[in-house]
Amino acid sequence: MLINYKNIKTFFFDLDGTIWNWKDFNPQMRHIIERLEKKHKKVYFVTNNTTLSKKGYSQKFSRMGLQISEEQIITAGYVAAKYLQSKGVTSAYVIGEQGLISDLSTQGITVTEESKTVIVSYDRNFTYSKLKTVTDLVTKGAKLYTTGRETHWLVGKEKYPAVGSILAAVETATKIKAENLGKPGTLMKQRILEDIFLFPEDCLFIGDELIDVEFGSMCGFRTAIILSDMESEINIKKAKGTLKPDTIIRDSRELIAGL
Amino acid sequence: MLINYKNIKTFFFDLDGTIWNWKDFNPQMRHIIERLEKKHKKVYFVTNNTTLSKKGYSQKFSRMGLQISEEQIITAGYVAAKYLQSKGVTSAYVIGEQGLISDLSTQGITVTEESKTVIVSYDRNFTYSKLKTVTDLVTKGAKLYTTGRETHWLVGKEKYPAVGSILAAVETATKIKAENLGKPGTLMKQRILEDIFLFPEDCLFIGDELIDVEFGSMCGFRTAIILSDMESEINIKKAKGTLKPDTIIRDSRELIAGL
């Protein structure tokens, strides 16, 4: 074990693939989170998945029998909302679902068809017509943001095109590269550092994808990767530099034992 | 003038941006085509735009007052249909519009949700659900084709996301590169060489994009580019190798004068 979990004061977890597979809670995770709280560790959840808002994720945890406050959840939608609010932006055109719209609304940002700001996110109701609207707005000079670059998500073994696939259509049509508001972007990092009092060396980021490792490294945290279907162990072992995790968690009981 | 038009026996024209801007006929083009026919030149039209079928384009010309037979029109949909038919394929899943479906149907290929063949084309009714269906089929091993890689089309000055933008979403989600059935692909070239009796050195390909030049060169034809909003003169002049046209047509009267 390359990480002494006893020294870690703050744990950051990715959600999809790490905590749950959309609906199915990773069975050991409830136990880990309860254990961490008993040990007075701080626990946060960081996700690019904007189908739910901060509040929506808190409610989802609650339905699963865990009390996680909104403050413990950082979504790319919330990062977007806080960042745009800080820039004085009050409206955005959105390719996205209710969670994102709700996070924006909480910060006073409304969704309109005519805006100088475009956010591309995961949207199961994505259409050619939305692609055309974004192309028109960006051609007229709107700034283009995305909530992530994941190409696909897994539900069980089933592959779902993710935000990165929708974004590929937008970036190809507009020839503009979007700024990433989610992991592994600097705006997500800045938001965490502003919201949470922490010493980076006391923090651990646990995820199931190399982008989680990259993001953790970017924040100056230790990093751990949990094996899932998203990244093969071969790929993880080949990873270098900021993509190389400090440790690979094969069984989350290792983590509990180390606390 | 780098081309002696008198020596050209067979003229190939791109459609969008060259002959018309979707609905608006390039005013000099009717005159040119009539003149070419009077001089007993052979005239063909080659397009990646599958919103209409071979028959549909012939009817569109007819509505514009020009008699162009179906045999004079080569669409990427027709190329797809003939190629798949030659492979014994009888069904395909299609992201595309009625023109493509009609060209496929003429060759006995039906559109189904379950198929070993996927064709991605221009589709103003493209949705996330279609993207998911294609991802599922390709994951199960279906072969992926596209009717072109154009990123956008212009209607007047207005930019419309084209087949290449839709394809970017598909290729990103599936991590598979599609085979191109349109310009500048080898299947389109083979189809032309099989359908039309010609000596490549007697042929000229006239288009408004560098892919037209590339395709013409690929066929061993002379190439000419007509200035439009799709390619800047600077880009055209910088083009090298197979992308460099033999001539730039600034005014189509030059062509008539040279016949």
XYZ file of C-alpha atoms in Angstrom:
518
model
C 0.000 0.000 0.000
C 1.528 3.292 -1.110
C -0.888 5.471 0.854
C -1.122 5.664 4.616
C -4.870 6.235 4.922
C -4.433 7.273 8.573
C -2.744 10.477 7.378
C -5.604 11.385 5.037
C -8.000 13.915 6.572
C -10.208 14.623 3.553
C -11.541 12.080 1.090
C -12.905 13.041 -2.305
C -14.904 10.443 -4.208
C -16.007 10.347 -7.814
C -19.639 9.166 -8.083
C -20.419 7.103 -11.229
C -18.440 3.871 -11.295
C -16.932 4.611 -7.882
C -19.819 5.077 -5.452
C -22.511 3.625 -7.662
C -23.264 2.373 -11.124
C -26.083 4.878 -11.738
C -28.681 3.062 -9.612
C -26.695 0.331 -7.902
C -24.743 1.400 -4.835
C -21.293 -0.178 -4.647
C -22.065 -2.378 -1.598
C -18.850 -1.654 0.291
C -19.191 2.105 -0.113
C -21.891 2.692 2.480
C -19.666 0.944 4.987
C -16.580 2.964 3.975
C -18.366 6.311 4.187
C -19.880 5.494 7.581
C -16.458 4.388 8.798
C -14.797 7.566 7.518
C -17.367 9.700 9.350
C -16.831 7.738 12.535
C -13.105 8.481 12.205
C -13.990 12.212 11.802
C -12.676 12.336 8.269
C -14.185 14.836 5.851
C -15.914 13.321 2.824
C -16.803 15.020 -0.483
C -18.199 13.835 -3.790
C -17.154 15.320 -7.126
C -18.998 14.545 -10.344
C -19.258 15.684 -13.949
C -22.674 14.035 -14.179
C -25.206 16.875 -14.293
C -28.382 14.815 -14.577
C -28.900 15.703 -10.904
C -28.143 18.917 -9.028
C -26.203 19.210 -5.731
C -29.549 18.940 -3.976
C -30.637 16.038 -6.180
C -27.533 14.028 -5.293
C -28.042 14.738 -1.587
C -31.583 13.367 -1.951
C -30.321 10.332 -3.876
C -27.873 9.521 -1.049
C -30.704 9.962 1.422
C -32.876 7.482 -0.513
C -29.944 5.086 -0.251
C -29.836 5.567 3.511
C -26.841 7.896 3.795
C -27.030 11.471 5.055
C -24.804 13.525 2.747
C -25.338 17.289 2.761
C -25.494 19.428 -0.379
C -22.223 21.046 0.755
C -20.470 17.700 0.405
C -21.373 17.447 -3.271
C -19.593 19.306 -6.053
C -21.162 18.939 -9.494
C -19.873 20.377 -12.761
C -23.227 22.177 -12.957
C -22.577 23.899 -9.643
C -19.042 24.843 -10.772
C -20.555 26.279 -13.954
C -23.159 28.246 -11.999
C -20.683 29.727 -9.497
C -18.170 30.590 -12.197
C -20.692 32.260 -14.479
C -22.240 34.099 -11.535
C -18.779 35.446 -10.613
C -18.470 36.749 -14.177
C -21.822 38.532 -13.943
C -23.474 36.137 -16.380
C -27.227 35.795 -15.803
C -28.302 33.540 -18.676
C -27.038 30.577 -20.652
C -28.189 28.315 -23.455
C -27.927 24.745 -22.259
C -27.691 21.338 -23.871
C -28.371 19.449 -20.684
C -30.839 17.977 -18.246
C -32.770 19.133 -15.202
C -29.896 18.774 -12.695
C -27.756 21.293 -14.532
C -30.641 23.686 -15.054
C -31.446 23.459 -11.341
C -27.815 24.115 -10.251
C -27.751 27.149 -12.556
C -31.086 28.410 -11.286
C -29.898 28.222 -7.651
C -27.185 30.753 -8.601
C -29.640 32.993 -10.460
C -28.787 31.889 -13.984
C -31.700 31.304 -16.323
C -31.762 29.207 -19.473
C -32.591 31.051 -22.678
C -32.357 30.382 -26.409
C -30.432 33.623 -26.965
C -27.321 33.993 -24.845
C -23.637 34.848 -24.977
C -22.926 31.673 -22.990
C -23.420 28.058 -24.081
C -23.018 25.023 -21.814
C -22.841 21.572 -23.378
C -23.642 18.753 -20.994
C -25.094 15.268 -20.971
C -28.552 15.366 -22.515
C -30.650 12.350 -23.375
C -32.912 14.729 -25.293
C -30.094 16.030 -27.490
C -31.287 16.795 -31.040
C -29.983 18.213 -34.317
C -32.046 21.299 -33.587
C -30.089 21.936 -30.346
C -26.831 21.394 -32.265
C -27.954 24.016 -34.790
C -28.908 26.485 -32.039
C -25.492 26.125 -30.399
C -23.744 26.500 -33.760
C -25.681 29.732 -34.386
C -24.898 31.140 -30.917
C -21.181 30.265 -31.088
C -20.964 31.691 -34.623
C -22.396 34.923 -33.160
C -19.612 34.875 -30.545
C -21.069 33.008 -27.557
C -18.508 31.424 -25.228
C -18.573 27.619 -25.219
C -18.303 25.538 -22.036
C -18.653 21.848 -21.318
C -19.267 19.940 -18.084
C -16.826 17.190 -19.069
C -15.220 15.216 -21.850
C -16.197 11.639 -20.965
C -16.946 9.852 -24.238
C -19.248 7.222 -22.728
C -20.699 6.000 -19.447
C -21.455 2.453 -18.418
C -24.708 1.301 -16.879
C -23.844 -2.249 -15.985
C -21.963 -3.348 -19.083
C -24.085 -1.132 -21.325
C -22.346 1.764 -23.036
C -24.094 5.152 -23.126
C -22.695 8.015 -25.202
C -21.673 10.688 -22.670
C -21.192 14.456 -22.748
C -17.921 14.157 -24.720
C -19.740 12.524 -27.633
C -22.340 15.290 -27.778
C -19.553 17.843 -27.419
C -17.665 16.263 -30.352
C -20.607 17.163 -32.610
C -20.649 20.741 -31.277
C -16.886 21.252 -31.510
C -16.803 19.775 -35.018
C -19.638 21.991 -36.259
C -18.318 25.188 -34.618
C -14.556 24.493 -34.851
C -14.308 25.907 -31.302
C -12.859 23.980 -28.350
C -15.005 24.260 -25.232
C -13.639 25.169 -21.813
C -14.122 22.307 -19.373
C -16.036 23.198 -16.192
C -15.786 19.632 -14.853
C -12.943 17.253 -14.020
C -10.091 17.568 -14.894
C -10.433 21.353 -15.374
C -8.946 24.259 -13.470
C -12.347 25.854 -12.768
C -13.473 22.720 -10.892
C -10.188 22.795 -8.968
C -10.572 26.476 -8.056
C -14.150 25.881 -6.891
C -13.069 23.074 -4.532
C -10.192 25.119 -3.130
C -12.538 28.066 -2.537
C -15.349 26.033 -0.977
C -13.400 23.684 1.254
C -10.754 24.385 3.861
C -8.061 21.819 3.190
C -4.376 21.090 3.025
C -3.850 19.312 -0.302
C -1.286 16.891 1.153
C -3.946 15.605 3.601
C -6.418 14.857 0.780
C -7.076 11.773 -1.293
C -9.071 11.632 -4.535
C -10.649 8.259 -5.258
C -12.143 7.575 -8.664
C -12.463 4.891 -11.310
C -11.096 6.769 -14.321
C -7.762 8.267 -15.287
C -9.401 11.699 -15.460
C -10.095 11.363 -11.724
C -6.399 10.677 -11.123
C -5.471 13.586 -13.371
C -7.847 15.871 -11.510
C -6.653 14.736 -8.068
C -3.028 15.317 -9.097
C -3.962 18.741 -10.456
C -5.331 19.660 -7.016
C -2.156 18.436 -5.303
C -4.019 15.499 -3.682
C -2.942 11.897 -3.350
C -4.821 9.711 -5.828
C -6.316 6.250 -5.832
C -8.140 4.372 -8.562
C -10.779 1.724 -7.971
C -10.899 -0.965 -10.648
C -14.084 -0.785 -12.719
C -15.110 -1.522 -16.308
C -14.167 2.027 -17.372
C -10.376 1.589 -17.305
C -8.476 -1.660 -17.744
C -5.762 -2.495 -15.215
C -3.317 -2.565 -18.153
C -4.192 1.029 -19.068
C -3.858 2.137 -15.463
C -0.450 0.511 -15.114
C 0.730 2.165 -18.320
C -0.362 5.613 -17.050
C 2.428 8.111 -16.425
C 2.940 11.493 -14.781
C -0.239 13.108 -13.464
C -2.290 10.164 -14.756
C -0.454 7.639 -12.583
C -2.393 6.935 -9.368
C -0.574 6.607 -6.042
C -2.432 3.373 -5.475
C -4.856 0.961 -7.103
C -7.692 -0.182 -4.836
C -8.648 -3.750 -5.773
C -10.879 -4.318 -2.761
C -12.270 -1.407 -0.770
C -11.803 -3.400 2.458
C -8.086 -2.552 2.116
C -9.078 1.071 2.612
C -11.119 0.338 5.721
C -8.347 -1.797 7.175
C -5.875 1.050 6.656
C -7.896 3.710 8.438
C -5.964 29.318 -67.659
C -4.272 26.048 -66.834
C -6.972 23.859 -68.352
C -7.846 23.645 -71.995
C -11.589 23.090 -71.675
C -11.794 22.050 -75.329
C -9.918 18.829 -74.432
C -12.312 17.939 -71.649
C -14.934 15.408 -72.741
C -16.576 14.684 -69.378
C -17.472 17.243 -66.743
C -18.230 16.284 -63.145
C -19.862 18.887 -60.927
C -20.339 18.972 -57.186
C -23.866 20.152 -56.288
C -24.093 22.218 -53.038
C -22.137 25.443 -53.324
C -21.233 24.723 -56.946
C -24.510 24.248 -58.849
C -26.779 25.674 -56.203
C -26.925 26.934 -52.656
C -29.602 24.415 -51.577
C -32.514 26.233 -53.207
C -30.859 28.985 -55.232
C -29.478 27.928 -58.594
C -26.095 29.490 -59.378
C -27.392 31.690 -62.259
C -24.552 30.965 -64.670
C -24.809 27.220 -64.204
C -27.902 26.616 -66.323
C -26.163 28.356 -69.176
C -22.960 26.343 -68.696
C -24.741 22.991 -68.589
C -26.816 23.806 -71.683
C -23.667 24.913 -73.470
C -21.798 21.737 -72.497
C -24.647 19.606 -73.847
C -24.684 21.563 -77.084
C -20.952 20.833 -77.424
C -21.744 17.088 -76.849
C -19.842 16.980 -73.595
C -20.896 14.461 -70.962
C -22.077 15.981 -67.678
C -22.398 14.293 -64.271
C -23.187 15.481 -60.769
C -21.570 14.007 -57.661
C -22.834 14.775 -54.169
C -22.475 13.631 -50.558
C -25.804 15.288 -49.764
C -28.269 12.443 -49.204
C -31.350 14.502 -48.377
C -32.497 13.618 -51.905
C -32.070 10.395 -53.879
C -30.736 10.103 -57.456
C -34.339 10.353 -58.603
C -35.029 13.265 -56.249
C -32.123 15.284 -57.670
C -33.252 14.574 -61.232
C -36.687 15.931 -60.270
C -35.116 18.965 -58.581
C -33.198 19.766 -61.799
C -36.415 19.321 -63.736
C -38.222 21.810 -61.470
C -35.375 24.214 -62.222
C -35.919 23.728 -65.948
C -33.011 21.394 -66.752
C -33.400 17.812 -67.951
C -30.813 15.774 -66.075
C -31.348 12.004 -65.987
C -30.956 9.865 -62.871
C -27.920 8.247 -64.527
C -26.146 11.603 -64.502
C -26.401 11.869 -60.734
C -24.161 10.006 -58.282
C -25.114 10.378 -54.619
C -23.276 8.939 -51.621
C -26.551 7.143 -50.850
C -26.461 5.438 -54.231
C -22.802 4.493 -53.727
C -23.740 3.046 -50.326
C -26.627 1.089 -51.794
C -24.636 -0.399 -54.694
C -21.677 -1.258 -52.463
C -23.778 -2.938 -49.777
C -25.815 -4.782 -52.409
C -22.567 -6.125 -53.926
C -21.647 -7.432 -50.467
C -24.992 -9.220 -50.124
C -26.193 -6.802 -47.423
C -29.993 -6.482 -47.361
C -30.547 -4.217 -44.335
C -28.958 -1.247 -42.621
C -29.598 1.022 -39.650
C -29.556 4.590 -40.877
C -29.040 7.994 -39.325
C -30.271 9.883 -42.352
C -33.114 11.353 -44.315
C -35.546 10.193 -46.986
C -33.145 10.546 -49.941
C -30.714 8.025 -48.502
C -33.480 5.628 -47.502
C -34.912 5.870 -51.018
C -31.535 5.208 -52.727
C -31.056 2.170 -50.458
C -34.564 0.917 -51.128
C -34.019 1.091 -54.915
C -31.202 -1.447 -54.467
C -33.296 -3.673 -52.190
C -31.829 -2.566 -48.871
C -34.304 -1.994 -46.066
C -33.814 0.124 -42.951
C -34.072 -1.744 -39.645
C -33.186 -1.056 -36.004
C -31.203 -4.309 -35.809
C -28.512 -4.667 -38.445
C -24.859 -5.535 -38.952
C -24.502 -2.339 -41.027
C -24.796 1.277 -39.869
C -24.797 4.307 -42.168
C -24.354 7.769 -40.650
C -25.556 10.587 -42.855
C -27.000 14.068 -42.635
C -30.139 13.955 -40.504
C -32.062 16.969 -39.288
C -33.941 14.594 -37.017
C -30.787 13.301 -35.334
C -31.333 12.534 -31.634
C -29.477 11.121 -28.635
C -31.627 8.032 -28.998
C -30.266 7.410 -32.535
C -26.728 7.940 -31.202
C -27.404 5.319 -28.525
C -28.824 2.848 -31.071
C -25.736 3.217 -33.286
C -23.434 2.829 -30.273
C -25.231 -0.405 -29.324
C -25.065 -1.806 -32.882
C -21.379 -0.921 -33.363
C -20.547 -2.350 -29.911
C -22.214 -5.586 -31.093
C -19.929 -5.539 -34.165
C -21.881 -3.671 -36.849
C -19.764 -2.089 -39.589
C -19.830 1.721 -39.579
C -20.130 3.798 -42.767
C -20.587 7.488 -43.410
C -21.746 9.401 -46.470
C -19.179 12.147 -45.933
C -17.103 14.107 -43.467
C -18.231 17.686 -44.178
C -18.398 19.481 -40.824
C -20.930 22.105 -41.916
C -22.917 23.329 -44.892
C -23.853 26.867 -45.784
C -27.319 28.027 -46.732
C -26.625 31.557 -47.776
C -24.236 32.651 -45.056
C -25.937 30.465 -42.468
C -23.926 27.546 -41.087
C -25.634 24.168 -40.688
C -23.899 21.317 -38.872
C -23.337 18.645 -41.547
C -22.843 14.885 -41.557
C -19.281 15.177 -40.179
C -20.574 16.811 -36.989
C -23.113 14.043 -36.397
C -20.413 11.496 -37.246
C -18.052 13.073 -34.674
C -20.549 12.174 -31.943
C -20.829 8.602 -33.257
C -17.080 8.099 -33.681
C -16.390 9.564 -30.235
C -18.959 7.341 -28.522
C -17.948 4.165 -30.379
C -14.208 4.842 -30.801
C -14.575 3.430 -34.326
C -13.670 5.348 -37.495
C -16.325 5.080 -40.187
C -15.564 4.168 -43.780
C -16.470 7.030 -46.114
C -18.904 6.146 -48.917
C -18.891 9.704 -50.272
C -16.236 12.083 -51.587
C -13.267 11.764 -51.224
C -13.537 7.983 -50.690
C -12.383 5.082 -52.837
C -15.857 3.478 -52.930
C -17.289 6.617 -54.567
C -14.398 6.546 -57.049
C -14.924 2.862 -57.882
C -18.647 3.447 -58.399
C -17.991 6.248 -60.905
C -15.408 4.210 -62.785
C -17.809 1.254 -62.958
C -20.850 3.280 -64.014
C -19.321 5.639 -66.561
C -17.155 4.932 -69.574
C -14.390 7.502 -69.394
C -10.727 8.234 -69.873
C -9.644 10.014 -66.672
C -7.375 12.431 -68.543
C -10.407 13.715 -70.496
C -12.359 14.461 -67.318
C -12.664 17.548 -65.142
C -14.078 17.689 -61.617
C -15.500 21.069 -60.642
C -16.379 21.750 -56.998
C -16.242 24.441 -54.363
C -14.365 22.575 -51.624
C -10.913 21.084 -51.258
C -12.498 17.645 -50.799
C -13.831 17.974 -54.360
C -10.305 18.662 -55.586
C -8.994 15.756 -53.539
C -11.654 13.463 -54.951
C -11.071 14.606 -58.545
C -7.320 14.028 -58.166
C -8.016 10.596 -56.648
C -9.949 9.673 -59.810
C -7.118 10.891 -62.041
C -9.219 13.818 -63.324
C -8.221 17.433 -63.860
C -9.651 19.619 -61.100
C -11.131 23.095 -60.840
C -12.458 24.961 -57.828
C -15.168 27.624 -57.945
C -14.826 30.297 -55.274
C -17.603 30.130 -52.686
C -17.990 30.848 -48.971
C -16.880 27.305 -48.078
C -13.164 27.762 -48.828
C -11.222 31.006 -48.729
C -8.981 31.827 -51.681
C -6.066 31.901 -49.213
C -6.757 28.306 -48.155
C -7.064 27.205 -51.761
C -3.765 28.840 -52.714
C -2.028 27.186 -49.764
C -3.332 23.739 -50.816
C -0.701 21.250 -51.920
C -0.484 17.869 -53.614
C -3.828 16.235 -54.357
C -5.636 19.185 -52.735
C -4.195 21.702 -55.203
C -6.656 22.394 -58.029
C -5.445 22.722 -61.613
C -7.372 25.954 -61.844
C -9.492 28.385 -59.823
C -12.673 29.526 -61.573
C -13.462 33.075 -60.486
C -16.182 33.641 -63.060
C -17.885 30.735 -64.764
C -17.984 32.704 -68.031
C -14.270 31.856 -68.328
C -15.310 28.248 -68.654
C -17.871 28.980 -71.363
C -15.402 31.103 -73.274
C -12.877 28.283 -73.209
C -15.158 25.579 -74.585
